[in-house]
Amino acid sequence: MTVAQLRALHAAGRWSIEGEEFLDDWMLQQRCGRNDAVTETIGILGRKGSGKTTTASVLAEELLAAKVPVAIIDPTDAWWGLRSSKDGKEEGFPITVLGGDHGDAPLEETAGKVIAELLAEEAPPLVLSLGNLSKSAARRFVADFCERLYEKNRTALHLVIDEADEFAPQRIGKGMERTFGAVDTLVRRGRVRGIGVTMVTQRSAAINKDVLSQCEVLIAHRTSHPRDLDPTLEWMRVHATAEQLELVRASIAHLANGEAWVMSPQWLSFFDRVQMRDRTTFNSSATPKAGERRIVPKRLAQVDLQLLQTKMKDTIERAKATDPNLLRRRVMELEAQLAKAPKAATAAKEKRVEVPVLKEGQLKRIEAAIEKLDHIRDRMAQAQQVVVGEVDVLRQALERVRAPGVAVFKPIAPRPQPAPRPPPPRRAAANGEQPDDGMGKGEWVILRAVAQHEQAGVTREQLTVLTGYKRSSRDTYLQRLLQREYVQVLGMNAIFATDAGRRALGPDFEPLPTGAALLDHWRQKLPQGELAVMEIAVAAWPEPVDRERISEATGYQRSSRDTYLQRLRSRQLVLDAGRGQVRASDTLFNGATA
Ligand SMILES: Nc1ncnc2c1ncn2[C@@H]1O[C@H](COP(=O)(O)OP(=O)(O)OP(=O)(O)O)[C@@H](O)[C@H]1O
Ligand SMILES: [Mg+2]
């Protein structure tokens, strides 16, 4: 997109943030003159009826108003309303609708490649309504379309994929591989070919997380089920502070229609709760209400179908000219002719045929460079994690140096414990994890985690992973436990329970099981990602296993894989074995050593 188009986009922009111009924030204040909006990757999530299609339509309206080509993959036949005004009385945008009940022309399931070529050459705005195709036909269409678009497109184009989990699911079933591969490539590498993608889904749990992780902007509408909320929080967790995550977690189930949390950590450096503006075009995705008379738009914007027909005819002819099956048949026909008329064939052979040469080499080089940069970015993210951890350790060491009366750099000999007091009377428990009197639940949970790791002690960071408490609560509880002398810090950073602490835990405290029972315990308890990674290390034990092998076996990208490994290390379930390898902890196998 050119700067002039960007300015036009801004002039047309009314995506409001509480009365302000959304695009003001998006385009001008933040990144005036950057020409990458159209080629960006955007994710729009939220439960049914929360406003996802409306938000995506608003984005499409803005792009169309700025004469930026937009194509929409529309599995629910909900997008044709872009052609008419809000009340259906005026024209909307001249966008051609192919397929569905309101199409200008039907959409053949075999037309994916031809339509992609048309888009790449002429860039007419298109709604591709798959509403009348079967699920498998729609997937085949999308595979053909995305593959060919990636191959041929060279100018800026924005593709919206509504119900994107249909085409890029987390579980890639049999027969889905090609469709997923085509969408994945488009999302991952489309930018070099001028293609940006907006993915819309109400099934956050079902959309492919590797694809979702490519988004530069996440727009999270109302979500209530934890299963669908987790992917949103997971996506945001990489960059958000604990407070920001808490804000999202506490409010996301109560957002109004059209309201969303918008986060773009790098591209826009933006995080806020946003009320999207309503669409200016006809709401063709509105759910019919009982007794309501449906408005049927009276005026639709004119589209140049003649041009489309001619172009499609040209494109189809050209497609035929390069179709391998047709070519093979043609070769056979020619060979037959050749056998009959050898002289004529010789003459034909001498004729020079000009073949257009595509500069694929240049593209290949760019793609290789991007791959390298991807790799470097992952390495930098890992390094950043390590630095953040180290800074945390140093900060805590400094705090302890400043705290009067606490030795830091040499191990503190365990203090003589006061004479055992009789265990305090216990209150009835609502959840079986009731603290003893005087000790709050948070302190009890932290103390339990410390006592369960009495061999090596735990660090503060490990406590966060083990208990889920954010840093400030964790430190508050720890401080109280230190004051009561229920825990002690030995060496630089290892926290251990004291005898008094173990007594204070009371009879409800269960140490972690050992050996095979410990493995079972974690198999019940670990979240899916960590579990999958742990199982690979467990299967390889006592041998170490390559990180790359874990990625291959689980399908997790480097960054997710390393996050899971980091958490498993915190739980002392895997250890670094050097040279990019990790090993399952011996404690999972009856304490036997390898
Ligand atoms: N920004 C908005 N301003 C005003 N109303 C809105 C806005 N967004 C959504 N709505 C209202 O909410 C309804 C549902 O919106 P929409 O169809 O966009 O939801 P959706 O999340 O795509 O739903 P589904 O999951 O069923 O496809 C719309 O018909 C409209 O009435
Ligand atoms: Mg929708």
XYZ file of C-alpha atoms and ligand atoms in Angstrom:
626
model
C 0.000 0.000 0.000
C 1.347 3.420 -0.915
C 1.608 6.367 1.455
C -1.121 8.124 -0.558
C -3.425 5.157 -0.029
C -2.568 5.166 3.646
C -3.549 8.785 3.908
C -6.790 8.057 2.061
C -7.329 5.194 4.448
C -6.835 7.517 7.339
C -9.148 10.147 5.845
C -11.847 7.499 5.537
C -11.070 6.015 8.929
C -13.671 5.981 11.622
C -12.671 2.991 13.653
C -13.210 4.721 16.934
C -11.481 4.215 20.248
C -13.843 5.858 22.699
C -14.525 8.698 20.320
C -11.044 8.975 18.893
C -10.034 7.843 15.477
C -8.814 4.293 15.614
C -6.886 4.647 12.422
C -5.395 7.838 13.812
C -3.786 5.697 16.421
C -3.134 2.850 14.086
C -1.722 4.522 11.078
C -0.649 8.057 11.638
C 0.463 8.565 15.210
C 2.196 5.236 15.386
C 3.551 4.464 11.971
C 2.831 7.322 9.587
C 4.089 6.497 6.145
C 4.704 2.812 6.771
C 3.277 0.863 3.917
C 2.628 -2.475 5.518
C -0.948 -2.288 6.841
C -2.440 -4.186 3.920
C 0.149 -6.941 4.139
C -0.146 -7.451 7.896
C -1.595 -10.492 9.652
C -4.565 -9.875 11.930
C -6.446 -12.313 14.161
C -10.037 -11.656 15.225
C -11.357 -13.967 17.940
C -14.502 -14.048 20.026
C -17.579 -16.069 20.793
C -20.651 -16.332 18.583
C -22.322 -12.994 17.953
C -19.595 -10.947 19.680
C -18.891 -8.774 16.617
C -16.079 -10.507 14.757
C -17.580 -10.336 11.274
C -18.591 -6.723 11.885
C -15.038 -5.784 12.900
C -13.603 -7.583 9.883
C -16.215 -5.879 7.664
C -15.193 -2.490 9.060
C -11.600 -3.301 8.155
C -12.742 -4.333 4.650
C -14.818 -1.139 4.307
C -11.751 0.959 5.166
C -9.541 -0.888 2.712
C -12.150 -0.765 -0.058
C -12.701 2.953 0.544
C -8.970 3.418 0.054
C -9.195 1.350 -3.167
C -7.069 -1.398 -1.699
C -7.993 -4.791 -3.143
C -9.724 -7.092 -0.691
C -10.828 -10.685 -1.127
C -12.946 -12.525 1.385
C -13.238 -16.257 1.875
C -16.751 -16.485 3.257
C -17.902 -19.961 4.316
C -21.219 -18.726 5.783
C -22.521 -16.531 2.946
C -22.464 -13.542 5.328
C -20.408 -10.956 3.434
C -22.462 -9.928 0.402
C -23.888 -6.956 2.393
C -20.743 -4.935 1.542
C -22.524 -4.235 -1.779
C -25.312 -2.168 -0.177
C -25.646 0.676 2.342
C -26.642 0.078 5.947
C -30.370 0.577 5.268
C -30.212 -1.228 1.914
C -31.404 1.860 0.047
C -28.066 3.068 -1.313
C -25.209 1.405 -3.101
C -22.327 0.013 -1.081
C -18.941 -1.029 -2.453
C -18.574 -2.449 -5.976
C -17.343 -5.826 -4.807
C -18.160 -8.859 -6.909
C -19.803 -11.740 -5.087
C -19.092 -15.213 -6.425
C -21.143 -18.107 -5.051
C -23.725 -18.300 -2.290
C -27.352 -17.208 -2.490
C -26.522 -13.626 -3.502
C -23.700 -14.256 -5.957
C -23.268 -12.402 -9.230
C -22.113 -15.734 -10.583
C -21.915 -19.224 -9.112
C -18.661 -20.451 -7.644
C -17.417 -23.758 -8.992
C -15.381 -25.790 -6.549
C -12.765 -26.271 -9.274
C -12.353 -22.540 -9.915
C -9.877 -21.797 -7.090
C -6.798 -21.515 -9.296
C -8.469 -19.451 -11.992
C -9.906 -16.984 -9.479
C -6.531 -16.681 -7.755
C -4.908 -15.823 -11.086
C -7.581 -13.263 -11.823
C -6.976 -11.664 -8.427
C -3.226 -11.658 -8.939
C -3.581 -9.954 -12.326
C -6.563 -7.630 -12.004
C -7.183 -7.454 -8.252
C -10.978 -7.012 -8.439
C -12.496 -6.901 -4.922
C -14.143 -10.298 -4.416
C -16.375 -12.077 -1.954
C -15.896 -15.806 -2.430
C -18.961 -17.286 -0.818
C -18.491 -20.982 -0.141
C -21.955 -21.241 1.432
C -23.254 -23.624 -1.230
C -20.220 -25.917 -1.329
C -19.793 -29.009 0.831
C -17.134 -28.817 3.537
C -14.668 -30.931 1.606
C -15.319 -29.032 -1.653
C -14.770 -25.728 0.195
C -11.457 -27.013 1.533
C -10.311 -28.125 -1.899
C -11.274 -24.738 -3.306
C -9.326 -22.915 -0.582
C -6.271 -25.134 -1.104
C -6.223 -24.433 -4.869
C -6.961 -20.751 -4.370
C -4.340 -20.094 -1.686
C -1.619 -22.110 -3.406
C -2.096 -20.299 -6.699
C -2.478 -16.880 -5.090
C 0.807 -17.334 -3.249
C 2.459 -18.456 -6.440
C 1.191 -15.642 -8.687
C 0.436 -12.566 -6.614
C 2.895 -9.682 -6.641
C 0.847 -6.607 -5.668
C -0.684 -5.564 -2.344
C -3.848 -7.470 -1.496
C -5.667 -8.219 1.746
C -7.369 -11.573 2.223
C -9.994 -12.065 4.938
C -10.671 -15.670 5.964
C -13.884 -15.901 7.993
C -14.329 -19.062 10.115
C -10.600 -19.614 9.569
C -10.496 -22.666 11.856
C -12.203 -24.557 8.996
C -9.061 -24.191 6.894
C -6.297 -23.888 9.497
C -7.388 -26.182 12.330
C -5.293 -27.135 15.337
C -5.902 -30.801 14.575
C -5.002 -31.417 10.978
C -7.111 -34.424 10.077
C -6.578 -36.723 7.132
C -7.207 -34.926 3.867
C -6.676 -31.499 5.471
C -2.917 -31.331 4.975
C -2.949 -29.515 1.627
C -5.514 -26.889 2.673
C -3.699 -26.251 5.929
C -0.331 -26.103 4.172
C -1.632 -23.572 1.635
C -3.161 -21.277 4.288
C -0.111 -21.646 6.529
C 2.244 -20.651 3.699
C 0.087 -17.670 2.785
C -0.018 -16.427 6.380
C 3.651 -17.107 7.050
C 5.229 -15.999 3.801
C 2.500 -14.053 1.995
C 3.976 -10.691 2.910
C 6.825 -11.004 0.385
C 4.191 -11.519 -2.283
C 2.108 -8.567 -1.127
C -0.542 -10.593 0.686
C -1.863 -9.767 4.166
C -4.386 -11.998 5.923
C -7.110 -11.414 8.485
C -8.281 -14.590 10.180
C -11.634 -14.632 11.934
C -12.798 -17.436 14.219
C -15.259 -18.108 17.013
C -13.410 -21.304 17.907
C -10.152 -20.016 19.354
C -9.411 -23.442 20.783
C -9.793 -25.025 17.344
C -7.682 -22.670 15.219
C -4.094 -23.645 14.549
C -1.834 -21.985 17.124
C 1.234 -21.837 14.908
C -0.791 -19.872 12.369
C -2.339 -17.699 15.077
C 1.105 -16.935 16.472
C 1.938 -15.198 13.175
C -0.588 -12.414 13.838
C 0.796 -8.930 14.340
C -2.498 -7.751 15.790
C -4.914 -9.735 17.944
C -8.466 -8.436 18.302
C -10.180 -10.370 21.085
C -13.946 -9.916 21.313
C -16.174 -11.323 24.062
C -15.133 -14.816 25.122
C -16.413 -16.771 28.067
C -15.378 -20.398 27.837
C -11.923 -20.969 29.388
C -11.084 -23.311 26.507
C -11.413 -20.397 24.075
C -9.949 -17.825 26.436
C -6.699 -19.743 26.976
C -5.370 -19.279 23.407
C -6.007 -15.523 23.651
C -4.189 -15.235 26.968
C -1.442 -17.502 25.693
C -0.940 -15.237 22.659
C -0.921 -12.086 24.808
C 1.199 -13.580 27.593
C 4.334 -13.379 25.475
C 4.312 -9.582 25.628
C 1.710 -8.455 28.177
C 2.414 -7.617 31.798
C 0.690 -9.649 34.496
C -1.581 -6.660 35.153
C -2.600 -6.406 31.487
C -3.396 -10.107 31.405
C -5.446 -9.760 34.547
C -7.395 -6.864 32.993
C -8.215 -8.977 29.951
C -9.074 -12.060 32.001
C -11.390 -10.124 34.307
C -13.327 -8.285 31.604
C -13.362 -10.320 28.411
C -16.507 -12.283 29.246
C -18.435 -9.044 29.747
C -17.455 -7.107 26.620
C -20.356 -5.613 24.663
C -20.988 -6.497 20.998
C -18.255 -4.876 18.951
C -16.009 -4.268 21.948
C -12.590 -5.932 21.984
C -9.167 -6.057 23.553
C -6.699 -5.110 20.843
C -3.048 -5.964 21.179
C -0.228 -5.366 18.741
C 2.994 -5.684 20.694
C 5.494 -4.908 17.980
C 4.010 -3.407 14.842
C 1.751 -0.829 16.521
C 2.942 -1.037 20.148
C -0.730 -0.914 21.059
C -2.773 -2.437 23.872
C -6.241 -1.202 24.808
C -9.904 -1.995 25.157
C -11.581 -0.703 22.001
C -15.183 -0.175 20.886
C -15.153 -0.800 17.130
C -17.366 1.374 15.019
C -20.425 -0.265 13.475
C -20.319 -1.104 9.791
C -21.656 1.401 7.268
C -22.728 -1.320 4.860
C -25.677 -3.716 5.015
C -25.453 -6.192 7.892
C -25.825 -9.422 5.954
C -24.640 -11.508 8.911
C -27.438 -10.366 11.280
C -29.258 -13.230 12.974
C -32.957 -13.119 12.005
C -35.151 -12.385 15.052
C -38.556 -14.059 15.516
C -41.350 -11.987 13.984
C -38.911 -9.503 12.430
C -39.385 -8.610 8.771
C -36.036 -8.970 7.064
C -34.908 -5.994 5.050
C -33.833 -6.958 1.576
C -31.403 -4.403 0.129
C -32.978 -2.574 -2.794
C -29.769 -1.217 -4.240
C -26.525 -3.014 -4.777
C -23.389 -1.381 -6.157
C -22.813 -2.166 -9.818
C -19.936 -4.428 -10.675
C -18.381 -4.847 -14.076
C -19.408 -8.411 -14.816
C -18.585 -8.048 -18.488
C -14.973 -7.304 -17.592
C -14.977 -10.174 -15.157
C -16.320 -12.547 -17.796
C -13.726 -11.500 -20.348
C -10.915 -11.693 -17.863
C -12.085 -15.029 -16.547
C -12.256 -16.318 -20.119
C -8.683 -15.184 -20.772
C -7.559 -16.645 -17.485
C -9.300 -19.939 -18.145
C -7.692 -20.134 -21.573
C -4.310 -19.453 -20.075
C -4.927 -21.949 -17.291
C -5.752 -24.535 -19.938
C -2.529 -23.674 -21.707
C -0.514 -24.585 -18.610
C -2.685 -27.390 -17.210
C -0.382 -30.448 -17.089
C -3.204 -32.879 -17.937
C -4.292 -30.872 -20.933
C -0.668 -30.390 -21.958
C -0.005 -34.107 -21.707
C -3.052 -34.815 -23.879
C -1.873 -32.185 -26.367
C 1.606 -33.732 -26.489
C 0.054 -37.085 -27.252
C -2.038 -35.558 -30.017
C 1.046 -33.879 -31.457
C 3.063 -37.048 -31.219
C 0.355 -38.852 -33.145
C 0.429 -36.120 -35.782
C 4.212 -36.278 -35.839
C 4.131 -39.968 -36.582
C 1.860 -39.287 -39.513
C 3.663 -36.224 -40.912
C 7.383 -36.242 -40.044
C 8.296 -33.400 -42.406
C 5.832 -30.923 -41.015
C 7.050 -31.752 -37.523
C 10.653 -31.012 -38.410
C 9.634 -27.620 -39.696
C 7.742 -26.928 -36.495
C 10.776 -27.925 -34.446
C 12.873 -25.200 -36.037
C 10.415 -22.541 -35.065
C 11.601 -20.633 -31.980
C 9.061 -20.455 -29.190
C 9.333 -17.652 -26.677
C 8.601 -18.633 -23.126
C 8.059 -15.993 -20.441
C 10.714 -16.309 -17.748
C 9.668 -15.655 -14.159
C 12.278 -14.234 -11.836
C 11.816 -16.969 -9.286
C 15.464 -16.824 -8.216
C 15.015 -13.430 -6.627
C 11.939 -14.567 -4.730
C 13.684 -17.680 -3.520
C 16.541 -15.541 -2.173
C 14.133 -13.265 -0.312
C 12.355 -16.264 1.173
C 15.620 -17.795 2.307
C 16.557 -14.488 3.964
C 13.201 -14.370 5.744
C 13.696 -17.887 6.993
C 17.061 -16.892 8.449
C 15.558 -13.786 10.057
C 12.743 -15.897 11.543
C 15.398 -18.092 13.079
C 17.319 -15.103 14.462
C 14.105 -13.625 15.883
C 13.380 -16.876 17.730
C 16.916 -16.950 19.104
C 16.564 -13.346 20.267
C 13.256 -14.132 21.984
C 14.949 -16.984 23.842
C 17.843 -14.773 24.833
C 15.393 -12.146 26.038
C 13.709 -14.731 28.281
C 17.045 -15.651 29.811
C 17.977 -11.998 30.396
C 14.623 -11.236 32.010
C 15.089 -14.237 34.342
C 18.610 -13.186 35.265
C 17.583 -9.592 35.941
C 14.879 -10.931 38.227
C 17.396 -13.007 40.150
C 19.754 -10.043 40.525
C 16.956 -7.745 41.609
C 15.903 -10.163 44.323
C 19.505 -10.621 45.453
C 19.780 -6.845 45.725
C 16.555 -6.672 47.724
C 17.921 -9.202 50.138
C 21.230 -7.332 50.477
C 19.229 -4.261 51.418
C 17.019 -6.179 53.855
C 18.635 -5.853 57.292
C 19.950 -8.980 58.907
C 19.800 -11.306 55.909
C 22.983 -12.935 54.695
C 23.039 -13.400 50.980
C 26.247 -14.671 49.561
C 26.994 -17.508 51.887
C 24.614 -20.253 52.814
C 22.689 -19.610 55.960
C 23.064 -22.488 58.355
C 19.632 -23.802 59.266
C 18.577 -21.955 62.383
C 17.808 -23.935 65.504
C 14.098 -24.419 65.436
C 11.969 -23.250 68.334
C 10.487 -25.984 70.470
C 7.624 -27.537 68.531
C 4.334 -25.917 69.248
C 1.225 -28.071 69.244
C -0.292 -27.917 65.746
C -2.848 -25.141 65.568
C -6.505 -26.093 65.399
C -7.735 -26.333 61.810
C -10.764 -24.761 60.260
C -13.141 -26.677 58.032
C -12.042 -26.618 54.404
C -14.121 -25.637 51.425
C -11.655 -27.000 48.912
C -9.508 -29.399 50.885
C -6.605 -26.985 50.831
C -7.494 -24.927 53.813
C -4.674 -23.031 55.463
C -4.037 -23.405 59.173
C -5.128 -20.575 61.382
C -3.258 -17.344 60.832
C -1.810 -18.486 57.494
C -3.651 -17.319 54.372
C -4.383 -19.657 51.467
C -1.764 -18.002 49.250
C 0.933 -18.520 51.869
C -0.157 -22.126 52.328
C -0.041 -22.838 48.594
C 3.431 -21.311 48.279
C 4.652 -23.170 51.366
C 3.284 -26.451 49.981
C 5.133 -25.918 46.695
C 8.360 -25.183 48.582
C 7.969 -28.237 50.814
C 7.239 -30.469 47.823
C 10.661 -29.630 46.418
C 12.772 -30.142 49.483
C 15.738 -31.758 47.769
C 16.950 -28.895 45.632
C 14.763 -26.055 46.889
C 12.944 -23.740 44.499
C 13.599 -20.298 43.069
C 11.036 -17.522 43.001
C 10.539 -18.000 39.261
C 9.881 -21.702 39.769
C 7.280 -20.800 42.385
C 5.443 -18.690 39.835
C 5.234 -21.646 37.459
C 4.340 -24.089 40.239
C 1.606 -21.992 41.837
C 0.441 -19.661 39.066
C 0.805 -16.627 41.366
C 2.115 -13.510 39.673
C 5.294 -11.919 40.934
C 3.826 -9.379 43.337
C 1.504 -11.826 45.154
C 4.195 -14.480 45.202
C 6.686 -12.097 46.819
C 4.138 -10.876 49.366
C 3.334 -14.432 50.472
C 6.993 -15.379 50.547
C 7.803 -12.347 52.660
C 5.202 -13.403 55.236
C 6.535 -16.964 55.252
C 10.082 -15.642 55.752
C 8.911 -13.504 58.670
C 7.298 -16.550 60.305
C 10.486 -18.504 59.595
C 8.456 -21.148 57.755
C 10.893 -20.881 54.818
C 14.528 -19.937 54.472
C 16.703 -18.815 51.580
C 19.927 -20.724 51.189
C 22.757 -19.706 48.898
C 21.886 -17.185 46.251
C 18.381 -18.078 45.462
C 17.096 -21.457 46.688
C 14.128 -21.477 49.034
C 13.577 -24.356 51.464
C 10.882 -25.120 54.018
C 11.942 -25.141 57.680
C 10.762 -27.775 60.151
C 8.334 -25.208 61.541
C 7.056 -24.623 58.008
C 6.504 -28.339 57.417
C 4.649 -28.617 60.724
C 2.536 -25.596 59.889
C 1.355 -27.237 56.664
C -0.643 -29.638 58.790
C -2.044 -33.059 57.912
C -3.493 -31.935 54.547
C 0.004 -31.608 53.130
C 1.012 -34.387 50.802
C 4.562 -34.556 49.555
C 4.914 -35.230 45.844
C 4.795 -38.941 45.066
C 7.987 -40.586 43.850
C 9.029 -42.655 40.855
C 6.291 -43.988 38.568
C 3.593 -42.416 40.754
C 5.302 -39.045 40.262
C 5.137 -39.512 36.501
C 1.433 -40.349 36.782
C 0.888 -37.325 38.985
C 2.334 -34.973 36.360
C 0.504 -36.739 33.537
C -2.738 -35.841 35.294
C -1.692 -32.320 36.128
C 0.336 -30.847 33.277
C -1.294 -28.636 30.640
C -1.380 -30.181 27.162
C 1.657 -28.429 25.671
C 3.987 -29.222 28.554
C 2.689 -32.781 28.709
C 3.357 -33.409 25.010
C 6.914 -32.109 25.349
C 7.547 -34.058 28.567
C 6.362 -37.307 26.992
C 9.005 -37.024 24.279
C 11.738 -36.574 26.882
C 10.314 -39.416 29.006
C 10.244 -41.770 26.010
C 13.911 -41.027 25.311
C 15.094 -41.380 28.951
C 17.810 -42.081 30.008
C 19.078 -40.618 26.738
C 18.780 -36.884 26.136
C 16.685 -35.672 23.231
C 17.277 -32.879 20.682
C 15.031 -29.836 20.903
C 14.499 -30.095 17.154
C 13.290 -33.669 17.566
C 10.700 -32.391 20.079
C 9.454 -29.866 17.540
C 9.185 -32.554 14.877
C 7.297 -34.925 17.151
C 4.891 -32.375 18.614
C 4.561 -29.939 15.723
C 5.258 -27.051 18.132
C 7.191 -24.086 16.816
C 10.518 -23.259 18.367
C 9.113 -20.473 20.578
C 6.205 -22.505 22.040
C 8.439 -25.523 22.467
C 11.019 -23.509 24.409
C 8.347 -21.910 26.599
C 7.043 -25.374 27.537
C 10.591 -26.608 28.165
C 11.267 -23.583 30.361
C 8.202 -24.428 32.485
C 9.152 -28.100 32.680
C 12.608 -27.030 33.873
C 10.948 -24.888 36.531
C 9.026 -27.922 37.701
C 12.329 -29.845 37.749
C 10.928 -32.389 35.288
C 13.502 -31.872 32.532
C 17.109 -30.761 32.657
C 19.333 -29.106 30.086
C 21.732 -31.692 28.733
C 23.868 -29.258 26.699
C 24.231 -29.000 22.907
C 20.590 -28.083 22.439
C 19.477 -31.271 24.181
C 17.258 -31.883 27.203
C 16.710 -34.921 29.375
C 13.824 -36.115 31.551
C 14.628 -35.900 35.250
C 15.744 -39.140 36.962
C 13.250 -38.491 39.754
C 10.473 -39.539 37.353
C 11.910 -43.053 37.274
C 12.027 -44.213 40.891
C 14.945 -41.909 41.489
C 17.141 -44.293 39.476
C 20.017 -42.584 37.772
C 20.744 -43.148 34.147
N -19.108 -2.577 16.382
C -20.428 -2.818 16.506
N -21.278 -1.816 16.698
C -22.613 -2.076 16.835
N -23.167 -3.315 16.775
C -22.364 -4.353 16.598
C -20.948 -4.170 16.442
N -20.401 -5.385 16.267
C -21.409 -6.275 16.316
N -22.586 -5.672 16.512
C -23.896 -6.347 16.625
O -23.713 -7.686 17.012
C -24.269 -8.596 16.065
C -23.337 -9.768 15.885
O -22.183 -9.308 15.222
P -21.367 -10.206 14.193
O -22.248 -10.861 13.206
O -20.284 -9.367 13.690
O -20.827 -11.302 15.218
P -19.892 -12.544 14.968
O -18.980 -12.586 16.120
O -19.315 -12.535 13.618
O -20.945 -13.727 15.092
P -20.859 -15.224 14.523
O -19.870 -15.932 15.382
O -22.249 -15.754 14.742
O -20.446 -15.162 13.093
C -24.443 -7.766 14.789
O -25.541 -8.215 14.069
C -24.648 -6.363 15.300
O -26.018 -6.183 15.577
Mg -19.418 -13.950 11.983
